[in-house]
PDB file of C-alpha atoms in Angstrom:
ATOM      1  CA  UNK A  16       6.671  80.966  33.280  1.00  0.00           C
ATOM      2  CA  UNK A  17       3.695  82.101  35.376  1.00  0.00           C
ATOM      3  CA  UNK A  18       2.925  80.266  38.567  1.00  0.00           C
ATOM      4  CA  UNK A  19      -0.564  78.697  38.497  1.00  0.00           C
ATOM      5  CA  UNK A  20      -1.371  80.752  35.411  1.00  0.00           C
ATOM      6  CA  UNK A  21      -1.127  84.148  37.153  1.00  0.00           C
ATOM      7  CA  UNK A  22       1.350  86.812  36.201  1.00  0.00           C
ATOM      8  CA  UNK A  23       1.937  90.077  38.008  1.00  0.00           C
ATOM      9  CA  UNK A  24       0.650  91.990  34.992  1.00  0.00           C
ATOM     10  CA  UNK A  25      -2.734  90.248  35.254  1.00  0.00           C
ATOM     11  CA  UNK A  26      -3.427  91.438  38.815  1.00  0.00           C
ATOM     12  CA  UNK A  27      -5.743  94.430  38.909  1.00  0.00           C
ATOM     13  CA  UNK A  28      -6.668  96.807  41.671  1.00  0.00           C
ATOM     14  CA  UNK A  29      -4.546  97.956  44.532  1.00  0.00           C
ATOM     15  CA  UNK A  30      -4.138  97.339  48.207  1.00  0.00           C
ATOM     16  CA  UNK A  31      -4.741 100.477  50.223  1.00  0.00           C
ATOM     17  CA  UNK A  32      -3.183 100.402  53.671  1.00  0.00           C
ATOM     18  CA  UNK A  33      -3.069 103.441  55.895  1.00  0.00           C
ATOM     19  CA  UNK A  34      -1.711 104.019  59.374  1.00  0.00           C
ATOM     20  CA  UNK A  35      -3.335 106.454  61.788  1.00  0.00           C
ATOM     21  CA  UNK A  36      -1.730 107.567  65.027  1.00  0.00           C
ATOM     22  CA  UNK A  37      -3.921 106.756  68.021  1.00  0.00           C
ATOM     23  CA  UNK A  38      -1.635 107.616  70.929  1.00  0.00           C
ATOM     24  CA  UNK A  39       2.039 108.130  71.814  1.00  0.00           C
ATOM     25  CA  UNK A  40       3.639 107.917  75.241  1.00  0.00           C
ATOM     26  CA  UNK A  41       7.191 109.020  76.021  1.00  0.00           C
ATOM     27  CA  UNK A  42       8.338 108.213  79.538  1.00  0.00           C
ATOM     28  CA  UNK A  43       9.470 111.308  81.461  1.00  0.00           C
ATOM     29  CA  UNK A  44      10.433 109.339  84.579  1.00  0.00           C
ATOM     30  CA  UNK A  45      10.518 105.595  85.136  1.00  0.00           C
ATOM     31  CA  UNK A  46       7.152 103.772  85.019  1.00  0.00           C
ATOM     32  CA  UNK A  47       6.172 100.171  85.737  1.00  0.00           C
ATOM     33  CA  UNK A  48       3.903  99.828  82.684  1.00  0.00           C
ATOM     34  CA  UNK A  49       2.327 101.616  79.736  1.00  0.00           C
ATOM     35  CA  UNK A  50      -1.391 101.276  79.016  1.00  0.00           C
ATOM     36  CA  UNK A  51      -3.271 102.311  75.909  1.00  0.00           C
ATOM     37  CA  UNK A  52      -6.998 102.372  76.709  1.00  0.00           C
ATOM     38  CA  UNK A  53     -10.288 103.242  74.998  1.00  0.00           C
ATOM     39  CA  UNK A  54      -8.949 101.870  71.707  1.00  0.00           C
ATOM     40  CA  UNK A  55     -11.538 102.450  68.962  1.00  0.00           C
ATOM     41  CA  UNK A  56     -12.804  99.411  67.023  1.00  0.00           C
ATOM     42  CA  UNK A  57     -12.580 101.234  63.677  1.00  0.00           C
ATOM     43  CA  UNK A  58      -9.367  99.698  62.331  1.00  0.00           C
ATOM     44  CA  UNK A  59      -8.410  96.351  60.799  1.00  0.00           C
ATOM     45  CA  UNK A  60      -5.245  95.849  62.857  1.00  0.00           C
ATOM     46  CA  UNK A  61      -3.145  97.706  65.433  1.00  0.00           C
ATOM     47  CA  UNK A  62       0.597  98.336  65.522  1.00  0.00           C
ATOM     48  CA  UNK A  63       2.818  99.403  68.404  1.00  0.00           C
ATOM     49  CA  UNK A  64       6.245 100.885  67.734  1.00  0.00           C
ATOM     50  CA  UNK A  65       8.408 100.989  70.828  1.00  0.00           C
ATOM     51  CA  UNK A  66      11.907 102.174  71.686  1.00  0.00           C
ATOM     52  CA  UNK A  67      12.589 101.155  75.246  1.00  0.00           C
ATOM     53  CA  UNK A  68      14.927 100.125  77.985  1.00  0.00           C
ATOM     54  CA  UNK A  69      14.468  98.932  81.553  1.00  0.00           C
ATOM     55  CA  UNK A  70      15.787 100.492  84.738  1.00  0.00           C
ATOM     56  CA  UNK A  71      17.156  97.119  85.880  1.00  0.00           C
ATOM     57  CA  UNK A  72      20.921  96.650  86.111  1.00  0.00           C
ATOM     58  CA  UNK A  73      20.604  92.932  85.404  1.00  0.00           C
ATOM     59  CA  UNK A  74      23.246  91.974  82.845  1.00  0.00           C
ATOM     60  CA  UNK A  75      20.695  90.091  80.728  1.00  0.00           C
ATOM     61  CA  UNK A  76      18.768  91.810  77.975  1.00  0.00           C
ATOM     62  CA  UNK A  77      15.122  91.557  79.057  1.00  0.00           C
ATOM     63  CA  UNK A  78      11.849  91.143  77.270  1.00  0.00           C
ATOM     64  CA  UNK A  79       8.756  93.277  77.218  1.00  0.00           C
ATOM     65  CA  UNK A  80       5.357  91.682  77.664  1.00  0.00           C
ATOM     66  CA  UNK A  81       1.786  92.564  76.796  1.00  0.00           C
ATOM     67  CA  UNK A  82      -1.702  92.019  78.167  1.00  0.00           C
ATOM     68  CA  UNK A  83      -5.101  92.832  76.692  1.00  0.00           C
ATOM     69  CA  UNK A  84      -8.125  94.287  78.505  1.00  0.00           C
ATOM     70  CA  UNK A  85      -6.422  93.991  81.933  1.00  0.00           C
ATOM     71  CA  UNK A  86      -6.545  90.174  81.652  1.00  0.00           C
ATOM     72  CA  UNK A  87      -3.986  88.718  84.090  1.00  0.00           C
ATOM     73  CA  UNK A  88      -5.258  85.139  83.783  1.00  0.00           C
ATOM     74  CA  UNK A  89      -3.298  82.280  82.226  1.00  0.00           C
ATOM     75  CA  UNK A  90      -4.871  82.958  78.824  1.00  0.00           C
ATOM     76  CA  UNK A  91      -1.778  83.660  76.736  1.00  0.00           C
ATOM     77  CA  UNK A  92       0.652  81.622  74.659  1.00  0.00           C
ATOM     78  CA  UNK A  93       3.975  82.931  73.379  1.00  0.00           C
ATOM     79  CA  UNK A  94       6.687  81.890  70.951  1.00  0.00           C
ATOM     80  CA  UNK A  95      10.078  83.304  70.077  1.00  0.00           C
ATOM     81  CA  UNK A  96      13.068  82.870  67.798  1.00  0.00           C
ATOM     82  CA  UNK A  97      16.178  84.966  68.307  1.00  0.00           C
ATOM     83  CA  UNK A  98      19.707  85.148  67.055  1.00  0.00           C
ATOM     84  CA  UNK A  99      22.806  87.104  67.959  1.00  0.00           C
ATOM     85  CA  UNK A 100      25.044  86.150  65.080  1.00  0.00           C
ATOM     86  CA  UNK A 101      26.611  83.323  67.101  1.00  0.00           C
ATOM     87  CA  UNK A 102      23.754  81.920  69.185  1.00  0.00           C
ATOM     88  CA  UNK A 103      20.262  80.943  68.082  1.00  0.00           C
ATOM     89  CA  UNK A 104      17.430  80.165  70.485  1.00  0.00           C
ATOM     90  CA  UNK A 105      13.758  79.321  70.140  1.00  0.00           C
ATOM     91  CA  UNK A 106      10.997  78.466  72.528  1.00  0.00           C
ATOM     92  CA  UNK A 107       7.329  78.516  73.339  1.00  0.00           C
ATOM     93  CA  UNK A 108       5.118  78.461  76.393  1.00  0.00           C
ATOM     94  CA  UNK A 109       1.394  78.204  77.034  1.00  0.00           C
ATOM     95  CA  UNK A 110      -0.897  79.124  79.935  1.00  0.00           C
ATOM     96  CA  UNK A 111       1.012  82.349  80.569  1.00  0.00           C
ATOM     97  CA  UNK A 112      -0.233  85.570  82.203  1.00  0.00           C
ATOM     98  CA  UNK A 113       1.173  87.709  79.366  1.00  0.00           C
ATOM     99  CA  UNK A 114       2.648  87.361  75.885  1.00  0.00           C
ATOM    100  CA  UNK A 115       6.021  88.387  74.428  1.00  0.00           C
ATOM    101  CA  UNK A 116       5.806  91.781  72.798  1.00  0.00           C
ATOM    102  CA  UNK A 117       9.462  92.503  72.209  1.00  0.00           C
ATOM    103  CA  UNK A 118      12.825  93.151  73.734  1.00  0.00           C
ATOM    104  CA  UNK A 119      14.397  95.782  75.922  1.00  0.00           C
ATOM    105  CA  UNK A 120      17.868  96.536  77.225  1.00  0.00           C
ATOM    106  CA  UNK A 121      19.095  97.110  80.751  1.00  0.00           C
ATOM    107  CA  UNK A 122      20.150 100.366  82.386  1.00  0.00           C
ATOM    108  CA  UNK A 123      23.848  99.449  82.078  1.00  0.00           C
ATOM    109  CA  UNK A 124      23.633 100.131  78.338  1.00  0.00           C
ATOM    110  CA  UNK A 125      23.996 103.901  78.251  1.00  0.00           C
ATOM    111  CA  UNK A 126      22.094 105.589  75.407  1.00  0.00           C
ATOM    112  CA  UNK A 127      20.955 102.248  73.956  1.00  0.00           C
ATOM    113  CA  UNK A 128      17.282 101.483  73.400  1.00  0.00           C
ATOM    114  CA  UNK A 129      15.734  98.388  71.813  1.00  0.00           C
ATOM    115  CA  UNK A 130      13.464  98.790  68.786  1.00  0.00           C
ATOM    116  CA  UNK A 131      10.170  96.890  68.547  1.00  0.00           C
ATOM    117  CA  UNK A 132       7.319  96.647  66.037  1.00  0.00           C
ATOM    118  CA  UNK A 133       4.296  94.733  67.349  1.00  0.00           C
ATOM    119  CA  UNK A 134       1.287  93.918  65.154  1.00  0.00           C
ATOM    120  CA  UNK A 135      -2.030  92.989  66.770  1.00  0.00           C
ATOM    121  CA  UNK A 136      -4.067  91.313  64.067  1.00  0.00           C
ATOM    122  CA  UNK A 137      -7.866  91.516  63.760  1.00  0.00           C
ATOM    123  CA  UNK A 138      -8.023  93.044  67.230  1.00  0.00           C
ATOM    124  CA  UNK A 139     -11.734  93.940  67.020  1.00  0.00           C
ATOM    125  CA  UNK A 140     -12.951  90.621  65.562  1.00  0.00           C
ATOM    126  CA  UNK A 141     -15.102  88.918  68.217  1.00  0.00           C
ATOM    127  CA  UNK A 142     -15.224  85.574  66.383  1.00  0.00           C
ATOM    128  CA  UNK A 143     -11.647  84.463  67.047  1.00  0.00           C
ATOM    129  CA  UNK A 144      -8.707  84.556  69.438  1.00  0.00           C
ATOM    130  CA  UNK A 145      -6.253  87.448  69.020  1.00  0.00           C
ATOM    131  CA  UNK A 146      -2.773  86.933  67.591  1.00  0.00           C
ATOM    132  CA  UNK A 147       0.320  89.121  67.606  1.00  0.00           C
ATOM    133  CA  UNK A 148       3.583  89.141  65.692  1.00  0.00           C
ATOM    134  CA  UNK A 149       6.625  91.129  66.653  1.00  0.00           C
ATOM    135  CA  UNK A 150      10.049  91.998  65.312  1.00  0.00           C
ATOM    136  CA  UNK A 151      12.553  93.506  67.700  1.00  0.00           C
ATOM    137  CA  UNK A 152      16.238  93.979  68.104  1.00  0.00           C
ATOM    138  CA  UNK A 153      19.073  95.862  69.656  1.00  0.00           C
ATOM    139  CA  UNK A 154      22.689  96.708  68.836  1.00  0.00           C
ATOM    140  CA  UNK A 155      24.682  97.420  71.988  1.00  0.00           C
ATOM    141  CA  UNK A 156      26.978  99.972  70.348  1.00  0.00           C
ATOM    142  CA  UNK A 157      28.976  97.310  68.540  1.00  0.00           C
ATOM    143  CA  UNK A 158      29.407  95.166  71.679  1.00  0.00           C
ATOM    144  CA  UNK A 159      26.738  92.646  70.750  1.00  0.00           C
ATOM    145  CA  UNK A 160      23.060  92.579  70.117  1.00  0.00           C
ATOM    146  CA  UNK A 161      20.388  90.413  68.550  1.00  0.00           C
ATOM    147  CA  UNK A 162      17.216  90.240  66.528  1.00  0.00           C
ATOM    148  CA  UNK A 163      14.086  88.510  67.790  1.00  0.00           C
ATOM    149  CA  UNK A 164      10.852  87.319  66.159  1.00  0.00           C
ATOM    150  CA  UNK A 165       7.886  86.635  68.415  1.00  0.00           C
ATOM    151  CA  UNK A 166       4.264  85.645  68.152  1.00  0.00           C
ATOM    152  CA  UNK A 167       1.552  85.562  70.746  1.00  0.00           C
ATOM    153  CA  UNK A 168      -1.967  84.354  71.285  1.00  0.00           C
ATOM    154  CA  UNK A 169      -4.635  85.714  73.599  1.00  0.00           C
ATOM    155  CA  UNK A 170      -7.181  82.966  74.067  1.00  0.00           C
ATOM    156  CA  UNK A 171     -10.179  85.265  74.236  1.00  0.00           C
ATOM    157  CA  UNK A 172     -12.645  86.392  71.557  1.00  0.00           C
ATOM    158  CA  UNK A 173     -13.304  89.821  73.103  1.00  0.00           C
ATOM    159  CA  UNK A 174     -12.337  92.884  71.094  1.00  0.00           C
ATOM    160  CA  UNK A 175      -9.085  94.439  72.337  1.00  0.00           C
ATOM    161  CA  UNK A 176      -9.992  97.748  73.990  1.00  0.00           C
ATOM    162  CA  UNK A 177      -6.846  98.248  76.087  1.00  0.00           C
ATOM    163  CA  UNK A 178      -3.211  97.142  75.887  1.00  0.00           C
ATOM    164  CA  UNK A 179      -0.754  97.082  78.779  1.00  0.00           C
ATOM    165  CA  UNK A 180       2.992  96.813  78.100  1.00  0.00           C
ATOM    166  CA  UNK A 181       5.293  95.644  80.900  1.00  0.00           C
ATOM    167  CA  UNK A 182       9.085  95.269  81.212  1.00  0.00           C
ATOM    168  CA  UNK A 183      10.481  91.909  82.330  1.00  0.00           C
ATOM    169  CA  UNK A 184      12.023  93.534  85.410  1.00  0.00           C
ATOM    170  CA  UNK A 185      11.879  96.869  87.224  1.00  0.00           C
ATOM    171  CA  UNK A 186      10.478  99.809  85.223  1.00  0.00           C
ATOM    172  CA  UNK A 187      10.690 101.382  81.788  1.00  0.00           C
ATOM    173  CA  UNK A 188      13.460 103.989  81.811  1.00  0.00           C
ATOM    174  CA  UNK A 189      13.137 107.667  81.022  1.00  0.00           C
ATOM    175  CA  UNK A 190      12.831 108.427  77.271  1.00  0.00           C
ATOM    176  CA  UNK A 191      11.307 105.040  76.439  1.00  0.00           C
ATOM    177  CA  UNK A 192       8.669 105.727  73.799  1.00  0.00           C
ATOM    178  CA  UNK A 193       5.571 103.802  72.714  1.00  0.00           C
ATOM    179  CA  UNK A 194       3.319 104.716  69.782  1.00  0.00           C
ATOM    180  CA  UNK A 195       0.012 102.998  68.950  1.00  0.00           C
ATOM    181  CA  UNK A 196      -1.267 103.068  65.362  1.00  0.00           C
ATOM    182  CA  UNK A 197      -4.486 101.865  63.804  1.00  0.00           C
ATOM    183  CA  UNK A 198      -4.156 100.152  60.419  1.00  0.00           C
ATOM    184  CA  UNK A 199      -6.910 100.366  57.823  1.00  0.00           C
ATOM    185  CA  UNK A 200      -6.883  98.147  54.761  1.00  0.00           C
ATOM    186  CA  UNK A 201      -5.054  94.855  54.323  1.00  0.00           C
TER     187      UNK A 201
END
């Protein structure tokens, strides 16, 4: 029985979505942040794909954070939900100086990098605040790991022209990689 009188066979047209590489950075030696600048306003959304780890030896798995247009004011809100198979956690905070972008691992985890996909929605729209959604996770070679969902809000209507990505502690380790894509279409 169709829902609300619509069946899949009655939908016409197609959704055309394309991804275009804007920039890729692979860390050759540790760095304190990654910045994508001069981002063109010709796309509908942006996406960052990151594989990263921190140089910290802290035993906790850290987060990565993001800022837009070099804004270090308390103009961000962030939310998260994560699970490790045995522990679930959730939280939110407002009036922050950055937003959650994803997760990273510490230097103690040899050859392990966290995977992150960060969407920045309607980044060039100057009529609304900017929102992000992220999916990230890590498997520590069978010795644990987790998946994390995050969202963020930048309380500013300016178009996003630069993005800075920061580790929770220390620097991004060698071979961390960050790729910025522009999305056209839906």
